[in-house]
Amino acid sequence: MSEDTEKANLLAVGILDVLSPAVKEVDTKVNEVRKSQVVLSDQIDRLAAELRGLSDKQRVPVDLDMYIEKLTNSRKRIVVVSDILQNVQDRLEKLHEKVSRETTKQKALLQPGGE
């Protein structure tokens, strides 16, 4: 293996070693956000149901339908964001797999007799 190739492989391994933890961290954060959005969505559903129940059971001086509609719209936006986050997470997982494969490949090349 030439010296230039060896330097390039060392650089590649270094870059991959730096990127791998960052990709894992972003993936973890995206997963946490998705979980919190599920919780928020459930809470919005419960609150909307409670407001509907109050509105149906008693004469309320405030029109709650407007607030129920706002909650429903918020929930729809959360679902859209959740879908986007799922796509991001899928891409991150693919990137992480590629980084892991490339790291393994580059480390094998750097081993003595690794060609």
CSV table of N, CA, C and O in Angstrom, one decimal:
chain,number,residue,atom,x,y,z
A,1,MET,N,0.9,-1.2,0.0
A,1,MET,CA,0.0,0.0,0.0
A,1,MET,C,0.9,1.2,0.0
A,1,MET,O,1.8,1.3,0.8
A,2,SER,N,0.6,2.2,-0.9
A,2,SER,CA,1.4,3.4,-1.0
A,2,SER,C,1.2,4.3,0.3
A,2,SER,O,0.1,4.2,0.9
A,3,GLU,N,2.1,5.2,0.5
A,3,GLU,CA,2.0,6.1,1.6
A,3,GLU,C,0.8,7.0,1.5
A,3,GLU,O,0.1,7.3,2.5
A,4,ASP,N,0.5,7.5,0.3
A,4,ASP,CA,-0.6,8.3,0.0
A,4,ASP,C,-1.9,7.6,0.3
A,4,ASP,O,-2.8,8.2,0.9
A,5,THR,N,-2.0,6.4,-0.1
A,5,THR,CA,-3.2,5.6,0.1
A,5,THR,C,-3.4,5.3,1.6
A,5,THR,O,-4.5,5.4,2.1
A,6,GLU,N,-2.3,5.1,2.3
A,6,GLU,CA,-2.4,4.8,3.7
A,6,GLU,C,-2.8,6.1,4.4
A,6,GLU,O,-3.7,6.0,5.3
A,7,LYS,N,-2.3,7.3,4.0
A,7,LYS,CA,-2.7,8.5,4.6
A,7,LYS,C,-4.2,8.8,4.4
A,7,LYS,O,-4.9,9.2,5.3
A,8,ALA,N,-4.6,8.5,3.1
A,8,ALA,CA,-6.0,8.7,2.8
A,8,ALA,C,-6.9,7.8,3.6
A,8,ALA,O,-8.0,8.2,4.1
A,9,ASN,N,-6.5,6.6,3.8
A,9,ASN,CA,-7.3,5.6,4.6
A,9,ASN,C,-7.4,6.1,6.1
A,9,ASN,O,-8.4,6.0,6.7
A,10,LEU,N,-6.2,6.5,6.6
A,10,LEU,CA,-6.2,7.0,8.0
A,10,LEU,C,-7.2,8.2,8.1
A,10,LEU,O,-7.9,8.3,9.1
A,11,LEU,N,-7.1,9.1,7.2
A,11,LEU,CA,-8.0,10.3,7.2
A,11,LEU,C,-9.5,9.8,7.1
A,11,LEU,O,-10.3,10.3,7.9
A,12,ALA,N,-9.8,8.9,6.3
A,12,ALA,CA,-11.1,8.4,6.1
A,12,ALA,C,-11.6,7.8,7.5
A,12,ALA,O,-12.7,8.0,7.9
A,13,VAL,N,-10.8,7.0,8.1
A,13,VAL,CA,-11.1,6.4,9.3
A,13,VAL,C,-11.3,7.4,10.4
A,13,VAL,O,-12.3,7.4,11.2
A,14,GLY,N,-10.5,8.4,10.4
A,14,GLY,CA,-10.7,9.5,11.4
A,14,GLY,C,-12.0,10.3,11.2
A,14,GLY,O,-12.7,10.5,12.2
A,15,ILE,N,-12.3,10.6,10.0
A,15,ILE,CA,-13.5,11.3,9.7
A,15,ILE,C,-14.7,10.4,10.1
A,15,ILE,O,-15.7,10.9,10.7
A,16,LEU,N,-14.7,9.1,9.8
A,16,LEU,CA,-15.8,8.2,10.1
A,16,LEU,C,-15.9,8.1,11.6
A,16,LEU,O,-17.0,8.0,12.1
A,17,ASP,N,-14.8,8.0,12.3
A,17,ASP,CA,-14.8,7.9,13.8
A,17,ASP,C,-15.5,9.2,14.4
A,17,ASP,O,-16.1,9.1,15.4
A,18,VAL,N,-15.3,10.3,13.7
A,18,VAL,CA,-15.9,11.6,14.2
A,18,VAL,C,-17.4,11.6,13.9
A,18,VAL,O,-18.2,12.0,14.8
A,19,LEU,N,-17.7,11.2,12.7
A,19,LEU,CA,-19.1,11.2,12.3
A,19,LEU,C,-20.0,10.2,13.0
A,19,LEU,O,-21.2,10.5,13.3
A,20,SER,N,-19.5,9.1,13.3
A,20,SER,CA,-20.4,8.0,13.8
A,20,SER,C,-21.0,8.4,15.1
A,20,SER,O,-22.2,8.3,15.3
A,21,PRO,N,-20.3,9.0,16.1
A,21,PRO,CA,-21.0,9.4,17.4
A,21,PRO,C,-22.0,10.5,17.1
A,21,PRO,O,-23.1,10.5,17.8
A,22,ALA,N,-21.7,11.4,16.2
A,22,ALA,CA,-22.6,12.5,15.9
A,22,ALA,C,-23.9,12.0,15.3
A,22,ALA,O,-25.0,12.4,15.7
A,23,VAL,N,-23.8,11.0,14.4
A,23,VAL,CA,-25.0,10.4,13.8
A,23,VAL,C,-25.8,9.7,14.9
A,23,VAL,O,-27.0,9.8,14.9
A,24,LYS,N,-25.1,9.0,15.7
A,24,LYS,CA,-25.8,8.2,16.8
A,24,LYS,C,-26.6,9.2,17.7
A,24,LYS,O,-27.7,9.0,18.1
A,25,GLU,N,-25.9,10.3,18.1
A,25,GLU,CA,-26.5,11.3,19.0
A,25,GLU,C,-27.8,12.0,18.3
A,25,GLU,O,-28.8,12.1,19.0
A,26,VAL,N,-27.6,12.3,17.1
A,26,VAL,CA,-28.8,12.9,16.4
A,26,VAL,C,-29.9,11.9,16.3
A,26,VAL,O,-31.1,12.3,16.5
A,27,ASP,N,-29.6,10.7,16.0
A,27,ASP,CA,-30.6,9.7,15.9
A,27,ASP,C,-31.3,9.5,17.3
A,27,ASP,O,-32.6,9.4,17.3
A,28,THR,N,-30.6,9.5,18.4
A,28,THR,CA,-31.2,9.4,19.7
A,28,THR,C,-32.1,10.6,20.0
A,28,THR,O,-33.2,10.4,20.5
A,29,LYS,N,-31.6,11.8,19.6
A,29,LYS,CA,-32.4,13.0,19.9
A,29,LYS,C,-33.7,13.0,19.1
A,29,LYS,O,-34.8,13.4,19.6
A,30,VAL,N,-33.6,12.6,17.8
A,30,VAL,CA,-34.8,12.5,17.0
A,30,VAL,C,-35.8,11.5,17.6
A,30,VAL,O,-37.0,11.8,17.6
A,31,ASN,N,-35.3,10.4,18.1
A,31,ASN,CA,-36.2,9.4,18.7
A,31,ASN,C,-36.9,10.0,19.9
A,31,ASN,O,-38.1,9.7,20.1
A,32,GLU,N,-36.1,10.7,20.7
A,32,GLU,CA,-36.7,11.3,21.9
A,32,GLU,C,-37.8,12.3,21.6
A,32,GLU,O,-38.9,12.4,22.2
A,33,VAL,N,-37.6,13.1,20.5
A,33,VAL,CA,-38.6,14.1,20.1
A,33,VAL,C,-39.8,13.4,19.6
A,33,VAL,O,-40.9,13.8,19.9
A,34,ARG,N,-39.6,12.3,18.8
A,34,ARG,CA,-40.8,11.6,18.4
A,34,ARG,C,-41.6,11.0,19.5
A,34,ARG,O,-42.8,11.1,19.5
A,35,LYS,N,-40.9,10.5,20.5
A,35,LYS,CA,-41.7,10.0,21.7
A,35,LYS,C,-42.4,11.1,22.4
A,35,LYS,O,-43.6,10.9,22.8
A,36,SER,N,-41.8,12.3,22.6
A,36,SER,CA,-42.5,13.4,23.2
A,36,SER,C,-43.7,13.9,22.4
A,36,SER,O,-44.7,14.3,23.0
A,37,GLN,N,-43.6,13.8,21.1
A,37,GLN,CA,-44.7,14.2,20.3
A,37,GLN,C,-45.9,13.2,20.4
A,37,GLN,O,-47.0,13.6,20.3
A,38,VAL,N,-45.6,12.0,20.6
A,38,VAL,CA,-46.6,11.0,20.8
A,38,VAL,C,-47.4,11.3,22.1
A,38,VAL,O,-48.6,11.3,22.2
A,39,VAL,N,-46.6,11.6,23.1
A,39,VAL,CA,-47.2,12.0,24.4
A,39,VAL,C,-48.0,13.3,24.3
A,39,VAL,O,-49.2,13.3,24.7
A,40,LEU,N,-47.5,14.3,23.6
A,40,LEU,CA,-48.2,15.5,23.4
A,40,LEU,C,-49.5,15.3,22.6
A,40,LEU,O,-50.6,15.8,22.9
A,41,SER,N,-49.4,14.5,21.6
A,41,SER,CA,-50.6,14.2,20.7
A,41,SER,C,-51.7,13.5,21.6
A,41,SER,O,-52.9,13.8,21.5
A,42,ASP,N,-51.3,12.6,22.4
A,42,ASP,CA,-52.2,11.9,23.3
A,42,ASP,C,-52.9,12.9,24.3
A,42,ASP,O,-54.1,12.8,24.5
A,43,GLN,N,-52.1,13.8,24.8
A,43,GLN,CA,-52.6,14.8,25.7
A,43,GLN,C,-53.6,15.7,25.0
A,43,GLN,O,-54.6,16.1,25.6
A,44,ILE,N,-53.3,16.1,23.8
A,44,ILE,CA,-54.2,16.9,23.0
A,44,ILE,C,-55.5,16.2,22.8
A,44,ILE,O,-56.6,16.8,22.9
A,45,ASP,N,-55.4,14.9,22.4
A,45,ASP,CA,-56.6,14.1,22.2
A,45,ASP,C,-57.5,14.1,23.5
A,45,ASP,O,-58.7,14.3,23.4
A,46,ARG,N,-56.9,13.9,24.6
A,46,ARG,CA,-57.6,13.8,25.9
A,46,ARG,C,-58.2,15.2,26.2
A,46,ARG,O,-59.4,15.2,26.7
A,47,LEU,N,-57.5,16.2,26.0
A,47,LEU,CA,-58.0,17.6,26.3
A,47,LEU,C,-59.2,17.9,25.4
A,47,LEU,O,-60.2,18.4,25.8
A,48,ALA,N,-59.0,17.6,24.1
A,48,ALA,CA,-60.1,17.8,23.2
A,48,ALA,C,-61.4,17.1,23.5
A,48,ALA,O,-62.5,17.6,23.5
A,49,ALA,N,-61.2,15.8,23.9
A,49,ALA,CA,-62.3,15.0,24.4
A,49,ALA,C,-63.0,15.6,25.6
A,49,ALA,O,-64.2,15.6,25.7
A,50,GLU,N,-62.2,16.0,26.5
A,50,GLU,CA,-62.7,16.6,27.8
A,50,GLU,C,-63.5,17.9,27.4
A,50,GLU,O,-64.6,18.1,28.0
A,51,LEU,N,-63.0,18.7,26.5
A,51,LEU,CA,-63.7,20.0,26.2
A,51,LEU,C,-65.0,19.6,25.4
A,51,LEU,O,-66.0,20.3,25.7
A,52,ARG,N,-64.9,18.6,24.6
A,52,ARG,CA,-66.2,18.2,23.9
A,52,ARG,C,-67.2,17.8,24.9
A,52,ARG,O,-68.4,18.1,24.9
A,53,GLY,N,-66.7,17.0,25.9
A,53,GLY,CA,-67.6,16.5,27.0
A,53,GLY,C,-68.2,17.7,27.8
A,53,GLY,O,-69.4,17.7,28.1
A,54,LEU,N,-67.4,18.6,28.1
A,54,LEU,CA,-67.9,19.8,28.9
A,54,LEU,C,-68.9,20.6,28.0
A,54,LEU,O,-69.9,21.0,28.5
A,55,SER,N,-68.6,20.8,26.8
A,55,SER,CA,-69.5,21.5,25.9
A,55,SER,C,-70.8,20.8,25.7
A,55,SER,O,-71.8,21.5,25.6
A,56,ASP,N,-70.8,19.5,25.6
A,56,ASP,CA,-72.0,18.7,25.4
A,56,ASP,C,-72.9,18.7,26.6
A,56,ASP,O,-74.1,18.7,26.6
A,57,LYS,N,-72.2,18.6,27.8
A,57,LYS,CA,-73.0,18.4,29.1
A,57,LYS,C,-73.6,19.6,29.6
A,57,LYS,O,-74.6,19.6,30.3
A,58,GLN,N,-73.0,20.8,29.4
A,58,GLN,CA,-73.5,21.9,30.1
A,58,GLN,C,-73.4,23.1,29.2
A,58,GLN,O,-72.6,23.2,28.2
A,59,ARG,N,-74.2,24.1,29.5
A,59,ARG,CA,-74.2,25.3,28.7
A,59,ARG,C,-73.0,26.1,29.2
A,59,ARG,O,-73.0,26.6,30.3
A,60,VAL,N,-72.1,26.3,28.4
A,60,VAL,CA,-70.8,27.0,28.7
A,60,VAL,C,-70.9,28.4,28.1
A,60,VAL,O,-71.3,28.5,26.9
A,61,PRO,N,-70.6,29.4,28.8
A,61,PRO,CA,-70.7,30.8,28.2
A,61,PRO,C,-69.7,31.0,27.1
A,61,PRO,O,-69.8,31.9,26.4
A,62,VAL,N,-68.7,30.2,27.1
A,62,VAL,CA,-67.7,30.3,26.0
A,62,VAL,C,-67.8,29.2,25.0
A,62,VAL,O,-68.1,28.1,25.3
A,63,ASP,N,-67.7,29.6,23.7
A,63,ASP,CA,-67.8,28.6,22.7
A,63,ASP,C,-66.5,27.8,22.6
A,63,ASP,O,-65.5,28.3,22.2
A,64,LEU,N,-66.6,26.5,23.1
A,64,LEU,CA,-65.4,25.7,23.1
A,64,LEU,C,-65.1,25.0,21.8
A,64,LEU,O,-64.0,24.5,21.6
A,65,ASP,N,-66.0,25.1,20.8
A,65,ASP,CA,-65.7,24.5,19.5
A,65,ASP,C,-64.5,25.1,18.8
A,65,ASP,O,-63.7,24.3,18.2
A,66,MET,N,-64.3,26.4,19.0
A,66,MET,CA,-63.2,27.0,18.4
A,66,MET,C,-61.9,26.4,19.0
A,66,MET,O,-60.9,26.2,18.3
A,67,TYR,N,-61.9,26.2,20.3
A,67,TYR,CA,-60.7,25.7,20.9
A,67,TYR,C,-60.4,24.2,20.6
A,67,TYR,O,-59.3,23.8,20.4
A,68,ILE,N,-61.5,23.5,20.5
A,68,ILE,CA,-61.4,22.1,20.1
A,68,ILE,C,-60.8,22.0,18.7
A,68,ILE,O,-59.9,21.2,18.4
A,69,GLU,N,-61.3,22.9,17.8
A,69,GLU,CA,-60.7,22.9,16.4
A,69,GLU,C,-59.2,23.3,16.4
A,69,GLU,O,-58.4,22.7,15.7
A,70,LYS,N,-58.8,24.2,17.3
A,70,LYS,CA,-57.4,24.6,17.4
A,70,LYS,C,-56.6,23.4,17.8
A,70,LYS,O,-55.5,23.2,17.3
A,71,LEU,N,-57.1,22.7,18.8
A,71,LEU,CA,-56.4,21.5,19.3
A,71,LEU,C,-56.3,20.4,18.2
A,71,LEU,O,-55.2,19.8,18.0
A,72,THR,N,-57.4,20.3,17.5
A,72,THR,CA,-57.3,19.3,16.4
A,72,THR,C,-56.3,19.7,15.3
A,72,THR,O,-55.6,18.8,14.8
A,73,ASN,N,-56.3,20.9,15.0
A,73,ASN,CA,-55.3,21.4,14.0
A,73,ASN,C,-53.9,21.3,14.5
A,73,ASN,O,-53.0,20.9,13.8
A,74,SER,N,-53.7,21.5,15.8
A,74,SER,CA,-52.3,21.3,16.4
A,74,SER,C,-51.9,19.9,16.3
A,74,SER,O,-50.8,19.5,16.0
A,75,ARG,N,-52.9,19.0,16.6
A,75,ARG,CA,-52.6,17.5,16.5
A,75,ARG,C,-52.2,17.1,15.1
A,75,ARG,O,-51.3,16.4,14.9
A,76,LYS,N,-52.9,17.7,14.1
A,76,LYS,CA,-52.6,17.4,12.7
A,76,LYS,C,-51.1,17.8,12.4
A,76,LYS,O,-50.4,17.1,11.7
A,77,ARG,N,-50.8,19.0,12.9
A,77,ARG,CA,-49.4,19.5,12.6
A,77,ARG,C,-48.4,18.6,13.3
A,77,ARG,O,-47.3,18.4,12.7
A,78,ILE,N,-48.7,18.1,14.5
A,78,ILE,CA,-47.8,17.2,15.2
A,78,ILE,C,-47.6,15.9,14.4
A,78,ILE,O,-46.5,15.4,14.3
A,79,VAL,N,-48.7,15.4,13.8
A,79,VAL,CA,-48.6,14.2,13.0
A,79,VAL,C,-47.7,14.5,11.8
A,79,VAL,O,-46.8,13.6,11.4
A,80,VAL,N,-47.8,15.6,11.1
A,80,VAL,CA,-47.0,16.0,10.0
A,80,VAL,C,-45.5,16.0,10.4
A,80,VAL,O,-44.6,15.4,9.7
A,81,VAL,N,-45.2,16.7,11.5
A,81,VAL,CA,-43.8,16.8,12.0
A,81,VAL,C,-43.3,15.4,12.4
A,81,VAL,O,-42.2,15.1,12.1
A,82,SER,N,-44.2,14.6,13.0
A,82,SER,CA,-43.8,13.2,13.3
A,82,SER,C,-43.4,12.4,12.1
A,82,SER,O,-42.4,11.7,12.1
A,83,ASP,N,-44.1,12.6,11.0
A,83,ASP,CA,-43.8,11.9,9.8
A,83,ASP,C,-42.5,12.4,9.2
A,83,ASP,O,-41.6,11.6,8.8
A,84,ILE,N,-42.2,13.7,9.3
A,84,ILE,CA,-40.9,14.2,8.8
A,84,ILE,C,-39.8,13.7,9.7
A,84,ILE,O,-38.8,13.2,9.2
A,85,LEU,N,-40.0,13.6,11.0
A,85,LEU,CA,-39.0,13.1,11.9
A,85,LEU,C,-38.7,11.6,11.6
A,85,LEU,O,-37.6,11.2,11.7
A,86,GLN,N,-39.8,10.9,11.3
A,86,GLN,CA,-39.6,9.4,10.9
A,86,GLN,C,-38.7,9.3,9.7
A,86,GLN,O,-37.8,8.5,9.7
A,87,ASN,N,-38.9,10.2,8.7
A,87,ASN,CA,-38.1,10.1,7.5
A,87,ASN,C,-36.7,10.5,7.8
A,87,ASN,O,-35.7,9.9,7.3
A,88,VAL,N,-36.5,11.5,8.7
A,88,VAL,CA,-35.1,11.9,9.1
A,88,VAL,C,-34.4,10.7,9.8
A,88,VAL,O,-33.3,10.4,9.6
A,89,GLN,N,-35.2,10.1,10.7
A,89,GLN,CA,-34.6,9.0,11.5
A,89,GLN,C,-34.2,7.8,10.6
A,89,GLN,O,-33.2,7.2,10.7
A,90,ASP,N,-35.1,7.5,9.6
A,90,ASP,CA,-34.8,6.5,8.6
A,90,ASP,C,-33.5,6.8,7.9
A,90,ASP,O,-32.6,5.9,7.7
A,91,ARG,N,-33.4,8.0,7.5
A,91,ARG,CA,-32.1,8.4,6.7
A,91,ARG,C,-30.9,8.4,7.6
A,91,ARG,O,-29.8,7.9,7.2
A,92,LEU,N,-31.1,8.8,8.9
A,92,LEU,CA,-29.9,8.7,9.8
A,92,LEU,C,-29.5,7.3,10.0
A,92,LEU,O,-28.3,7.0,10.1
A,93,GLU,N,-30.5,6.4,10.1
A,93,GLU,CA,-30.1,5.0,10.3
A,93,GLU,C,-29.4,4.4,9.1
A,93,GLU,O,-28.4,3.7,9.3
A,94,LYS,N,-29.8,4.8,7.9
A,94,LYS,CA,-29.1,4.4,6.7
A,94,LYS,C,-27.7,4.9,6.7
A,94,LYS,O,-26.7,4.2,6.4
A,95,LEU,N,-27.6,6.2,7.1
A,95,LEU,CA,-26.2,6.9,7.1
A,95,LEU,C,-25.4,6.2,8.2
A,95,LEU,O,-24.2,5.9,7.9
A,96,HIS,N,-25.9,5.9,9.3
A,96,HIS,CA,-25.1,5.2,10.4
A,96,HIS,C,-24.7,3.8,9.9
A,96,HIS,O,-23.5,3.4,10.1
A,97,GLU,N,-25.5,3.1,9.2
A,97,GLU,CA,-25.1,1.8,8.7
A,97,GLU,C,-24.0,1.9,7.7
A,97,GLU,O,-23.0,1.2,7.7
A,98,LYS,N,-24.1,2.9,6.8
A,98,LYS,CA,-23.0,3.2,5.8
A,98,LYS,C,-21.7,3.6,6.5
A,98,LYS,O,-20.6,3.1,6.1
A,99,VAL,N,-21.8,4.4,7.5
A,99,VAL,CA,-20.6,4.8,8.3
A,99,VAL,C,-20.0,3.6,9.0
A,99,VAL,O,-18.8,3.5,8.9
A,100,SER,N,-20.8,2.8,9.6
A,100,SER,CA,-20.3,1.6,10.3
A,100,SER,C,-19.6,0.7,9.3
A,100,SER,O,-18.5,0.2,9.6
A,101,ARG,N,-20.2,0.5,8.1
A,101,ARG,CA,-19.6,-0.4,7.1
A,101,ARG,C,-18.3,0.1,6.6
A,101,ARG,O,-17.3,-0.6,6.5
A,102,GLU,N,-18.3,1.4,6.3
A,102,GLU,CA,-17.1,2.1,5.8
A,102,GLU,C,-16.0,2.1,6.9
A,102,GLU,O,-14.8,1.9,6.5
A,103,THR,N,-16.3,2.3,8.1
A,103,THR,CA,-15.3,2.3,9.2
A,103,THR,C,-14.7,0.9,9.3
A,103,THR,O,-13.5,0.8,9.4
A,104,THR,N,-15.5,-0.1,9.3
A,104,THR,CA,-15.0,-1.5,9.3
A,104,THR,C,-14.1,-1.8,8.2
A,104,THR,O,-13.0,-2.3,8.3
A,105,LYS,N,-14.5,-1.3,7.0
A,105,LYS,CA,-13.7,-1.6,5.8
A,105,LYS,C,-12.4,-0.8,5.8
A,105,LYS,O,-11.4,-1.4,5.5
A,106,GLN,N,-12.4,0.4,6.3
A,106,GLN,CA,-11.2,1.2,6.3
A,106,GLN,C,-10.3,0.7,7.4
A,106,GLN,O,-9.0,0.6,7.2
A,107,LYS,N,-10.8,0.3,8.5
A,107,LYS,CA,-9.9,-0.3,9.6
A,107,LYS,C,-9.3,-1.6,9.1
A,107,LYS,O,-8.1,-1.9,9.4
A,108,ALA,N,-10.0,-2.4,8.3
A,108,ALA,CA,-9.5,-3.6,7.8
A,108,ALA,C,-8.3,-3.3,6.9
A,108,ALA,O,-7.3,-4.0,6.8
A,109,LEU,N,-8.5,-2.3,6.1
A,109,LEU,CA,-7.4,-1.9,5.1
A,109,LEU,C,-6.2,-1.4,5.9
A,109,LEU,O,-5.0,-1.6,5.4
A,110,LEU,N,-6.4,-0.8,7.0
A,110,LEU,CA,-5.2,-0.3,7.8
A,110,LEU,C,-4.5,-1.4,8.6
A,110,LEU,O,-3.3,-1.2,9.0
A,111,GLN,N,-5.1,-2.5,8.8
A,111,GLN,CA,-4.5,-3.6,9.5
A,111,GLN,C,-3.3,-4.2,8.6
A,111,GLN,O,-3.4,-4.2,7.4
A,112,PRO,N,-2.2,-4.6,9.3
A,112,PRO,CA,-1.2,-5.2,8.5
A,112,PRO,C,-1.7,-6.4,7.7
A,112,PRO,O,-2.4,-7.2,8.2
A,113,GLY,N,-1.4,-6.3,6.4
A,113,GLY,CA,-1.8,-7.4,5.5
A,113,GLY,C,-3.3,-7.3,5.2
A,113,GLY,O,-4.0,-8.3,4.9
A,114,GLY,N,-3.9,-6.1,5.3
A,114,GLY,CA,-5.3,-5.9,5.2
A,114,GLY,C,-5.8,-5.7,3.8
A,114,GLY,O,-7.0,-5.4,3.6
A,115,GLU,N,-5.0,-5.8,2.8
A,115,GLU,CA,-5.4,-5.6,1.4
A,115,GLU,C,-6.2,-6.7,0.9
A,115,GLU,O,-6.0,-7.8,1.0
